[in-house]
PDB file of C-alpha atoms and ligand atoms in Angstrom:
ATOM      1  CA  MET A   5     -38.195  17.694  11.382  1.00  0.00           C
ATOM      2  CA  SER A   6     -37.812  20.591  13.796  1.00  0.00           C
ATOM      3  CA  GLU A   7     -34.421  22.261  13.869  1.00  0.00           C
ATOM      4  CA  SER A   8     -31.774  19.957  15.299  1.00  0.00           C
ATOM      5  CA  ALA A   9     -34.119  18.127  17.648  1.00  0.00           C
ATOM      6  CA  GLY A  10     -31.491  15.431  18.244  1.00  0.00           C
ATOM      7  CA  GLN A  11     -28.744  18.021  18.807  1.00  0.00           C
ATOM      8  CA  ARG A  12     -30.796  20.027  21.283  1.00  0.00           C
ATOM      9  CA  ARG A  13     -31.682  16.931  23.277  1.00  0.00           C
ATOM     10  CA  SER A  14     -28.169  15.914  24.246  1.00  0.00           C
ATOM     11  CA  GLY A  15     -25.715  18.416  22.749  1.00  0.00           C
ATOM     12  CA  ARG A  16     -23.527  15.630  21.369  1.00  0.00           C
ATOM     13  CA  GLY A  17     -23.720  14.746  17.685  1.00  0.00           C
ATOM     14  CA  ARG A  18     -24.369  11.217  16.466  1.00  0.00           C
ATOM     15  CA  PHE A  19     -21.663   9.005  15.029  1.00  0.00           C
ATOM     16  CA  ILE A  20     -22.738   6.923  12.021  1.00  0.00           C
ATOM     17  CA  THR A  21     -20.336   4.589  10.245  1.00  0.00           C
ATOM     18  CA  PHE A  22     -20.741   2.905   6.877  1.00  0.00           C
ATOM     19  CA  GLU A  23     -19.161  -0.461   6.201  1.00  0.00           C
ATOM     20  CA  GLY A  24     -19.134  -3.058   3.445  1.00  0.00           C
ATOM     21  CA  GLY A  25     -16.955  -4.736   0.859  1.00  0.00           C
ATOM     22  CA  GLU A  26     -15.607  -3.244  -2.359  1.00  0.00           C
ATOM     23  CA  GLY A  27     -18.155  -1.536  -4.631  1.00  0.00           C
ATOM     24  CA  THR A  28     -21.073  -1.754  -2.192  1.00  0.00           C
ATOM     25  CA  GLY A  29     -21.891   1.934  -2.729  1.00  0.00           C
ATOM     26  CA  LYS A  30     -20.827   3.428   0.612  1.00  0.00           C
ATOM     27  CA  SER A  31     -19.719   6.794  -0.739  1.00  0.00           C
ATOM     28  CA  THR A  32     -22.895   7.233  -2.805  1.00  0.00           C
ATOM     29  CA  GLN A  33     -25.044   6.419   0.212  1.00  0.00           C
ATOM     30  CA  ILE A  34     -23.082   8.646   2.587  1.00  0.00           C
ATOM     31  CA  LYS A  35     -23.510  11.566   0.212  1.00  0.00           C
ATOM     32  CA  LYS A  36     -27.237  10.977  -0.065  1.00  0.00           C
ATOM     33  CA  LEU A  37     -27.629  10.742   3.708  1.00  0.00           C
ATOM     34  CA  ALA A  38     -25.512  13.855   4.285  1.00  0.00           C
ATOM     35  CA  ASP A  39     -27.660  15.812   1.802  1.00  0.00           C
ATOM     36  CA  ARG A  40     -30.788  14.688   3.618  1.00  0.00           C
ATOM     37  CA  LEU A  41     -29.462  15.592   7.061  1.00  0.00           C
ATOM     38  CA  LYS A  42     -28.239  18.976   5.836  1.00  0.00           C
ATOM     39  CA  ALA A  43     -31.668  19.646   4.290  1.00  0.00           C
ATOM     40  CA  ALA A  44     -33.083  18.976   7.776  1.00  0.00           C
ATOM     41  CA  ARG A  45     -30.611  21.572   9.133  1.00  0.00           C
ATOM     42  CA  MET A  46     -28.491  19.053  11.034  1.00  0.00           C
ATOM     43  CA  ARG A  47     -24.797  19.972  11.262  1.00  0.00           C
ATOM     44  CA  THR A  48     -23.141  17.152   9.331  1.00  0.00           C
ATOM     45  CA  LEU A  49     -19.549  16.119   8.628  1.00  0.00           C
ATOM     46  CA  VAL A  50     -18.574  13.464   6.080  1.00  0.00           C
ATOM     47  CA  THR A  51     -15.229  11.798   6.600  1.00  0.00           C
ATOM     48  CA  ARG A  52     -13.484   8.532   5.765  1.00  0.00           C
ATOM     49  CA  GLU A  53     -10.948   5.938   6.849  1.00  0.00           C
ATOM     50  CA  PRO A  54      -8.170   5.312   6.386  1.00  0.00           C
ATOM     51  CA  GLY A  55      -7.641   9.069   6.329  1.00  0.00           C
ATOM     52  CA  GLY A  56      -9.906  11.952   7.272  1.00  0.00           C
ATOM     53  CA  SER A  57      -7.195  14.081   8.904  1.00  0.00           C
ATOM     54  CA  PRO A  58      -3.875  15.343   7.454  1.00  0.00           C
ATOM     55  CA  GLY A  59      -1.796  12.815   9.436  1.00  0.00           C
ATOM     56  CA  ALA A  60      -4.105   9.913   8.664  1.00  0.00           C
ATOM     57  CA  GLU A  61      -4.144  10.747   4.944  1.00  0.00           C
ATOM     58  CA  ILE A  62      -0.380  10.143   4.885  1.00  0.00           C
ATOM     59  CA  MET A  63      -0.986   6.701   6.369  1.00  0.00           C
ATOM     60  CA  ARG A  64      -3.768   6.087   3.850  1.00  0.00           C
ATOM     61  CA  HIS A  65      -1.253   6.526   1.080  1.00  0.00           C
ATOM     62  CA  LEU A  66       1.106   4.046   2.755  1.00  0.00           C
ATOM     63  CA  VAL A  67      -1.457   1.271   3.185  1.00  0.00           C
ATOM     64  CA  LEU A  68      -3.303   1.630  -0.126  1.00  0.00           C
ATOM     65  CA  SER A  69      -0.068   1.716  -2.120  1.00  0.00           C
ATOM     66  CA  GLY A  70       0.692  -1.746  -0.695  1.00  0.00           C
ATOM     67  CA  MET A  71       3.704  -0.555   1.334  1.00  0.00           C
ATOM     68  CA  GLY A  72       2.037  -1.593   4.586  1.00  0.00           C
ATOM     69  CA  LYS A  73       1.596  -5.135   3.246  1.00  0.00           C
ATOM     70  CA  LEU A  74       5.382  -5.461   2.932  1.00  0.00           C
ATOM     71  CA  LEU A  75       5.669  -4.938   6.702  1.00  0.00           C
ATOM     72  CA  GLY A  76       3.398  -7.892   7.481  1.00  0.00           C
ATOM     73  CA  PRO A  77      -0.193  -8.103   8.775  1.00  0.00           C
ATOM     74  CA  ASP A  78       0.426  -6.938  12.361  1.00  0.00           C
ATOM     75  CA  ALA A  79       2.408  -3.858  11.339  1.00  0.00           C
ATOM     76  CA  GLU A  80      -0.068  -3.036   8.569  1.00  0.00           C
ATOM     77  CA  THR A  81      -2.814  -3.157  11.218  1.00  0.00           C
ATOM     78  CA  LEU A  82      -0.793  -0.765  13.372  1.00  0.00           C
ATOM     79  CA  LEU A  83      -0.760   1.701  10.471  1.00  0.00           C
ATOM     80  CA  PHE A  84      -4.563   1.609  10.287  1.00  0.00           C
ATOM     81  CA  ALA A  85      -4.668   2.078  14.069  1.00  0.00           C
ATOM     82  CA  ALA A  86      -2.279   5.036  13.987  1.00  0.00           C
ATOM     83  CA  ALA A  87      -4.375   6.662  11.270  1.00  0.00           C
ATOM     84  CA  ARG A  88      -7.548   6.085  13.327  1.00  0.00           C
ATOM     85  CA  ASP A  89      -5.988   7.525  16.460  1.00  0.00           C
ATOM     86  CA  ASP A  90      -5.182  10.800  14.678  1.00  0.00           C
ATOM     87  CA  HIS A  91      -8.559  10.928  12.942  1.00  0.00           C
ATOM     88  CA  VAL A  92     -10.545  10.342  16.157  1.00  0.00           C
ATOM     89  CA  ARG A  93      -8.552  12.834  18.215  1.00  0.00           C
ATOM     90  CA  THR A  94      -8.374  15.659  15.709  1.00  0.00           C
ATOM     91  CA  VAL A  95     -11.620  15.343  13.735  1.00  0.00           C
ATOM     92  CA  ILE A  96     -14.301  12.937  14.979  1.00  0.00           C
ATOM     93  CA  ALA A  97     -14.328  13.569  18.742  1.00  0.00           C
ATOM     94  CA  PRO A  98     -14.235  17.386  18.442  1.00  0.00           C
ATOM     95  CA  ALA A  99     -17.039  17.374  15.851  1.00  0.00           C
ATOM     96  CA  LEU A 100     -19.275  15.133  17.977  1.00  0.00           C
ATOM     97  CA  SER A 101     -18.708  17.260  21.036  1.00  0.00           C
ATOM     98  CA  HIS A 102     -19.826  20.321  19.047  1.00  0.00           C
ATOM     99  CA  GLY A 103     -23.113  18.626  18.168  1.00  0.00           C
ATOM    100  CA  THR A 104     -22.163  17.683  14.609  1.00  0.00           C
ATOM    101  CA  TRP A 105     -23.414  14.422  13.128  1.00  0.00           C
ATOM    102  CA  VAL A 106     -20.393  12.550  11.790  1.00  0.00           C
ATOM    103  CA  LEU A 107     -20.797  10.167   8.842  1.00  0.00           C
ATOM    104  CA  CYS A 108     -17.680   8.061   8.433  1.00  0.00           C
ATOM    105  CA  ASP A 109     -16.858   5.878   5.420  1.00  0.00           C
ATOM    106  CA  ARG A 110     -15.365   2.822   7.234  1.00  0.00           C
ATOM    107  CA  PHE A 111     -14.214   2.653  10.843  1.00  0.00           C
ATOM    108  CA  ALA A 112     -13.116   0.007  13.353  1.00  0.00           C
ATOM    109  CA  ASP A 113     -15.271  -2.758  11.828  1.00  0.00           C
ATOM    110  CA  SER A 114     -13.104  -2.538   8.704  1.00  0.00           C
ATOM    111  CA  THR A 115     -10.114  -3.524  10.829  1.00  0.00           C
ATOM    112  CA  ARG A 116     -12.070  -6.372  12.387  1.00  0.00           C
ATOM    113  CA  ALA A 117     -13.185  -7.627   8.957  1.00  0.00           C
ATOM    114  CA  TYR A 118     -10.126  -6.996   6.738  1.00  0.00           C
ATOM    115  CA  GLN A 119      -7.263  -7.481   9.197  1.00  0.00           C
ATOM    116  CA  GLY A 120      -9.002  -9.688  11.788  1.00  0.00           C
ATOM    117  CA  SER A 121     -11.202 -12.161   9.941  1.00  0.00           C
ATOM    118  CA  LEU A 122      -9.342 -12.062   6.619  1.00  0.00           C
ATOM    119  CA  GLY A 123      -5.820 -11.073   7.585  1.00  0.00           C
ATOM    120  CA  SER A 124      -5.594 -13.454  10.561  1.00  0.00           C
ATOM    121  CA  VAL A 125      -4.407 -10.745  12.929  1.00  0.00           C
ATOM    122  CA  PRO A 126      -5.249 -12.040  16.433  1.00  0.00           C
ATOM    123  CA  ALA A 127      -8.385 -10.614  18.027  1.00  0.00           C
ATOM    124  CA  GLY A 128      -6.354  -9.753  21.155  1.00  0.00           C
ATOM    125  CA  LEU A 129      -4.115  -7.390  19.182  1.00  0.00           C
ATOM    126  CA  ILE A 130      -7.065  -5.805  17.379  1.00  0.00           C
ATOM    127  CA  ASN A 131      -8.949  -5.291  20.663  1.00  0.00           C
ATOM    128  CA  ALA A 132      -5.885  -3.798  22.348  1.00  0.00           C
ATOM    129  CA  MET A 133      -5.379  -1.325  19.500  1.00  0.00           C
ATOM    130  CA  GLN A 134      -9.048  -0.474  19.547  1.00  0.00           C
ATOM    131  CA  ARG A 135      -8.871   0.369  23.258  1.00  0.00           C
ATOM    132  CA  VAL A 136      -5.943   2.713  22.593  1.00  0.00           C
ATOM    133  CA  THR A 137      -7.302   4.400  19.476  1.00  0.00           C
ATOM    134  CA  ILE A 138     -11.008   4.777  20.121  1.00  0.00           C
ATOM    135  CA  GLY A 139     -11.483   3.952  23.804  1.00  0.00           C
ATOM    136  CA  ASP A 140     -15.209   3.850  24.429  1.00  0.00           C
ATOM    137  CA  LEU A 141     -16.157   5.887  21.354  1.00  0.00           C
ATOM    138  CA  LYS A 142     -18.649   3.559  19.714  1.00  0.00           C
ATOM    139  CA  PRO A 143     -20.703   4.388  16.616  1.00  0.00           C
ATOM    140  CA  ASP A 144     -24.327   5.140  17.453  1.00  0.00           C
ATOM    141  CA  LEU A 145     -25.257   3.354  14.242  1.00  0.00           C
ATOM    142  CA  THR A 146     -23.306   1.250  11.754  1.00  0.00           C
ATOM    143  CA  ILE A 147     -24.806   0.717   8.309  1.00  0.00           C
ATOM    144  CA  ILE A 148     -23.388  -2.415   6.686  1.00  0.00           C
ATOM    145  CA  LEU A 149     -24.078  -2.498   2.944  1.00  0.00           C
ATOM    146  CA  ASP A 150     -24.456  -6.056   1.732  1.00  0.00           C
ATOM    147  CA  LEU A 151     -24.094  -7.071  -1.908  1.00  0.00           C
ATOM    148  CA  PRO A 152     -23.119 -10.221  -3.855  1.00  0.00           C
ATOM    149  CA  VAL A 153     -19.354 -10.063  -4.284  1.00  0.00           C
ATOM    150  CA  GLU A 154     -19.356 -10.364  -8.085  1.00  0.00           C
ATOM    151  CA  ILE A 155     -21.614  -7.317  -8.422  1.00  0.00           C
ATOM    152  CA  GLY A 156     -19.506  -5.262  -6.002  1.00  0.00           C
ATOM    153  CA  LEU A 157     -16.277  -6.088  -7.812  1.00  0.00           C
ATOM    154  CA  GLN A 158     -17.840  -5.231 -11.190  1.00  0.00           C
ATOM    155  CA  ARG A 159     -18.948  -1.863  -9.814  1.00  0.00           C
ATOM    156  CA  ALA A 160     -15.481  -1.204  -8.346  1.00  0.00           C
ATOM    157  CA  ALA A 161     -13.822  -2.113 -11.678  1.00  0.00           C
ATOM    158  CA  ALA A 162     -16.184   0.176 -13.617  1.00  0.00           C
ATOM    159  CA  ARG A 163     -15.428   3.044 -11.207  1.00  0.00           C
ATOM    160  CA  ARG A 164     -11.678   2.453 -11.525  1.00  0.00           C
ATOM    161  CA  GLY A 165     -11.636   2.426 -15.353  1.00  0.00           C
ATOM    162  CA  SER A 166      -8.129   1.776 -16.621  1.00  0.00           C
ATOM    163  CA  GLY A 167      -6.461   2.450 -13.211  1.00  0.00           C
ATOM    164  CA  THR A 168      -4.797  -0.387 -11.290  1.00  0.00           C
ATOM    165  CA  PRO A 169      -6.630  -2.082  -8.400  1.00  0.00           C
ATOM    166  CA  ASP A 170      -5.526  -0.896  -4.939  1.00  0.00           C
ATOM    167  CA  ARG A 171      -4.092  -3.099  -2.161  1.00  0.00           C
ATOM    168  CA  PHE A 172      -7.411  -4.793  -1.312  1.00  0.00           C
ATOM    169  CA  GLU A 173      -9.311  -4.605  -4.625  1.00  0.00           C
ATOM    170  CA  GLY A 174      -6.557  -6.809  -6.061  1.00  0.00           C
ATOM    171  CA  GLU A 175      -7.230  -9.698  -3.634  1.00  0.00           C
ATOM    172  CA  GLN A 176      -8.768 -13.027  -4.788  1.00  0.00           C
ATOM    173  CA  LEU A 177     -12.528 -13.589  -5.108  1.00  0.00           C
ATOM    174  CA  SER A 178     -12.413 -15.866  -2.040  1.00  0.00           C
ATOM    175  CA  PHE A 179     -11.042 -12.935   0.022  1.00  0.00           C
ATOM    176  CA  HIS A 180     -14.022 -10.788  -0.959  1.00  0.00           C
ATOM    177  CA  GLN A 181     -16.457 -13.629  -0.217  1.00  0.00           C
ATOM    178  CA  GLY A 182     -14.873 -14.012   3.217  1.00  0.00           C
ATOM    179  CA  LEU A 183     -15.204 -10.289   3.724  1.00  0.00           C
ATOM    180  CA  ARG A 184     -18.927 -10.370   3.046  1.00  0.00           C
ATOM    181  CA  GLU A 185     -19.299 -13.178   5.571  1.00  0.00           C
ATOM    182  CA  ALA A 186     -17.214 -11.281   8.150  1.00  0.00           C
ATOM    183  CA  TYR A 187     -19.493  -8.243   7.861  1.00  0.00           C
ATOM    184  CA  ARG A 188     -22.641 -10.365   8.097  1.00  0.00           C
ATOM    185  CA  LYS A 189     -21.205 -11.899  11.273  1.00  0.00           C
ATOM    186  CA  ILE A 190     -20.499  -8.472  12.802  1.00  0.00           C
ATOM    187  CA  ALA A 191     -24.087  -7.414  12.006  1.00  0.00           C
ATOM    188  CA  ALA A 192     -25.469 -10.574  13.619  1.00  0.00           C
ATOM    189  CA  GLU A 193     -23.288 -10.183  16.715  1.00  0.00           C
ATOM    190  CA  GLU A 194     -24.151  -6.527  17.364  1.00  0.00           C
ATOM    191  CA  PRO A 195     -27.752  -5.953  16.286  1.00  0.00           C
ATOM    192  CA  ALA A 196     -28.231  -2.968  18.611  1.00  0.00           C
ATOM    193  CA  ARG A 197     -25.536  -1.010  16.759  1.00  0.00           C
ATOM    194  CA  CYS A 198     -25.477  -2.521  13.258  1.00  0.00           C
ATOM    195  CA  VAL A 199     -28.034  -2.711  10.464  1.00  0.00           C
ATOM    196  CA  LEU A 200     -27.372  -4.967   7.480  1.00  0.00           C
ATOM    197  CA  ILE A 201     -28.815  -3.311   4.388  1.00  0.00           C
ATOM    198  CA  ASP A 202     -29.481  -4.998   1.059  1.00  0.00           C
ATOM    199  CA  ALA A 203     -27.462  -2.842  -1.361  1.00  0.00           C
ATOM    200  CA  ASN A 204     -28.496  -4.755  -4.496  1.00  0.00           C
ATOM    201  CA  SER A 205     -30.992  -2.150  -5.704  1.00  0.00           C
ATOM    202  CA  ASP A 206     -30.846   1.265  -7.330  1.00  0.00           C
ATOM    203  CA  PRO A 207     -29.177   3.987  -5.208  1.00  0.00           C
ATOM    204  CA  ASP A 208     -32.412   5.763  -4.276  1.00  0.00           C
ATOM    205  CA  THR A 209     -34.026   2.556  -3.045  1.00  0.00           C
ATOM    206  CA  VAL A 210     -30.958   1.757  -0.930  1.00  0.00           C
ATOM    207  CA  ALA A 211     -30.964   5.351   0.380  1.00  0.00           C
ATOM    208  CA  GLY A 212     -34.572   4.835   1.490  1.00  0.00           C
ATOM    209  CA  ARG A 213     -33.498   1.769   3.491  1.00  0.00           C
ATOM    210  CA  VAL A 214     -30.609   3.691   5.077  1.00  0.00           C
ATOM    211  CA  TRP A 215     -32.902   6.546   6.051  1.00  0.00           C
ATOM    212  CA  ALA A 216     -35.461   4.167   7.547  1.00  0.00           C
ATOM    213  CA  ALA A 217     -32.736   2.584   9.721  1.00  0.00           C
ATOM    214  CA  LEU A 218     -31.524   5.972  10.930  1.00  0.00           C
ATOM    215  CA  ARG A 219     -35.034   7.277  11.581  1.00  0.00           C
ATOM    216  CA  ASP A 220     -36.025   4.178  13.542  1.00  0.00           C
ATOM    217  CA  ARG A 221     -32.917   4.179  15.719  1.00  0.00           C
ATOM    218  CA  LEU A 222     -31.685   7.740  16.088  1.00  0.00           C
ATOM    219  CA  LEU A 223     -34.442  10.246  15.474  1.00  0.00           C
ATOM    220  CA  PRO A 224     -36.855  10.994  18.271  1.00  0.00           C
ATOM    221  CA  THR A 225     -40.464  10.075  17.594  1.00  0.00           C
ATOM    222  CA  PRO A 226     -42.803  13.098  17.563  1.00  0.00           C
ATOM    223  CA  ALA A 227     -44.230  11.946  20.928  1.00  0.00           C
ATOM    224  CA  SER A 228     -40.827  11.604  22.640  1.00  0.00           C
ATOM    225  CA  ALA A 229     -39.668  14.931  21.125  1.00  0.00           C
ATOM    226  CA  VAL A 230     -42.646  16.664  22.710  1.00  0.00           C
ATOM    227  CA  SER A 231     -42.113  15.021  26.090  1.00  0.00           C
ATOM    228  CA  ALA A 232     -38.342  15.727  26.038  1.00  0.00           C
TER     229      ALA A 232
HETATM  230  P1  TYD B  13     -10.938   2.975  -0.275  1.00  0.00           P
HETATM  231  O1  TYD B  13     -10.349   3.411  -1.579  1.00  0.00           O
HETATM  232  O2  TYD B  13     -11.380   4.027   0.679  1.00  0.00           O
HETATM  233  O3  TYD B  13     -11.997   1.880  -0.603  1.00  0.00           O
HETATM  234  P2  TYD B  13     -13.529   1.723  -0.368  1.00  0.00           P
HETATM  235  O4  TYD B  13     -14.190   2.595  -1.394  1.00  0.00           O
HETATM  236  O5  TYD B  13     -13.751   0.253  -0.585  1.00  0.00           O
HETATM  237  O6  TYD B  13     -13.825   2.127   1.048  1.00  0.00           O
HETATM  238  O7  TYD B  13      -9.847   2.038   0.404  1.00  0.00           O
HETATM  239  C1  TYD B  13      -9.843   1.681   1.707  1.00  0.00           C
HETATM  240  C2  TYD B  13      -9.343   0.258   1.787  1.00  0.00           C
HETATM  241  O8  TYD B  13      -8.719   0.050   3.063  1.00  0.00           O
HETATM  242  C3  TYD B  13     -10.462  -0.747   1.658  1.00  0.00           C
HETATM  243  O9  TYD B  13     -10.070  -1.758   0.752  1.00  0.00           O
HETATM  244  C4  TYD B  13     -10.575  -1.344   3.042  1.00  0.00           C
HETATM  245  C5  TYD B  13      -9.245  -1.124   3.664  1.00  0.00           C
HETATM  246  N1  TYD B  13      -9.255  -0.935   5.133  1.00  0.00           N
HETATM  247  C6  TYD B  13      -8.719  -1.932   5.943  1.00  0.00           C
HETATM  248  O10 TYD B  13      -8.243  -2.938   5.453  1.00  0.00           O
HETATM  249  N2  TYD B  13      -8.715  -1.743   7.305  1.00  0.00           N
HETATM  250  C7  TYD B  13      -9.222  -0.627   7.897  1.00  0.00           C
HETATM  251  O11 TYD B  13      -9.209  -0.494   9.156  1.00  0.00           O
HETATM  252  C8  TYD B  13      -9.771   0.390   7.042  1.00  0.00           C
HETATM  253  C9  TYD B  13     -10.346   1.636   7.640  1.00  0.00           C
HETATM  254  C10 TYD B  13      -9.776   0.195   5.670  1.00  0.00           C
END
């Protein structure tokens, strides 16, 4: 790839989000993609939600410790929204405007899946918060990693070792099955933005699928790069 062809074409970076249930391998895949983009001399930033900025990391601690749950589903959703607002304003939007490609571990689809479909928070409230926090900032590409729930939970338990499950890992199996369905529905509803990727293979094979999705959707073909 020529140096920063995508960056030169529009100046703005690309915003790529990774979504999926517990243990689907998002962080492994983000790292692999970031390494590949950096090797191609693309300016790349890896970040995550909840968190990604100093203010949002404080809210991450609140929600993952289970304190947000005590406040009830609507208020817990507001905490995720407040964290996202800070993260978008202070980290994501400035990076994109400087031409950096931003890879984010979870974003607004997590709220739609976890709090909306599973937590029964009304869609109207989620949409209203989304308008306030992200406005019209939409990911250019959302990779949804799809894996049978039992395998994902086994992977998450192995990663955790003797530590206690966090707020969402500790939910029932039916919650995690519902989560997988919620993500599959998002992928089906927004095929122009989302790609559902089979994550039930070794990490390098999955990374190949992620790269193919990115190449097909976001990288200019040699012909269009020449004519640009
Ligand atoms: P994390 O330890 O980052 O888990 P994972 O490796 O699965 O991404 O924990 C983040 C948890 O927060 C995860 O269980 C999903 C949940 N979450 C929501 O419920 N709503 C949201 O909007 C976001 C961003 C995350």
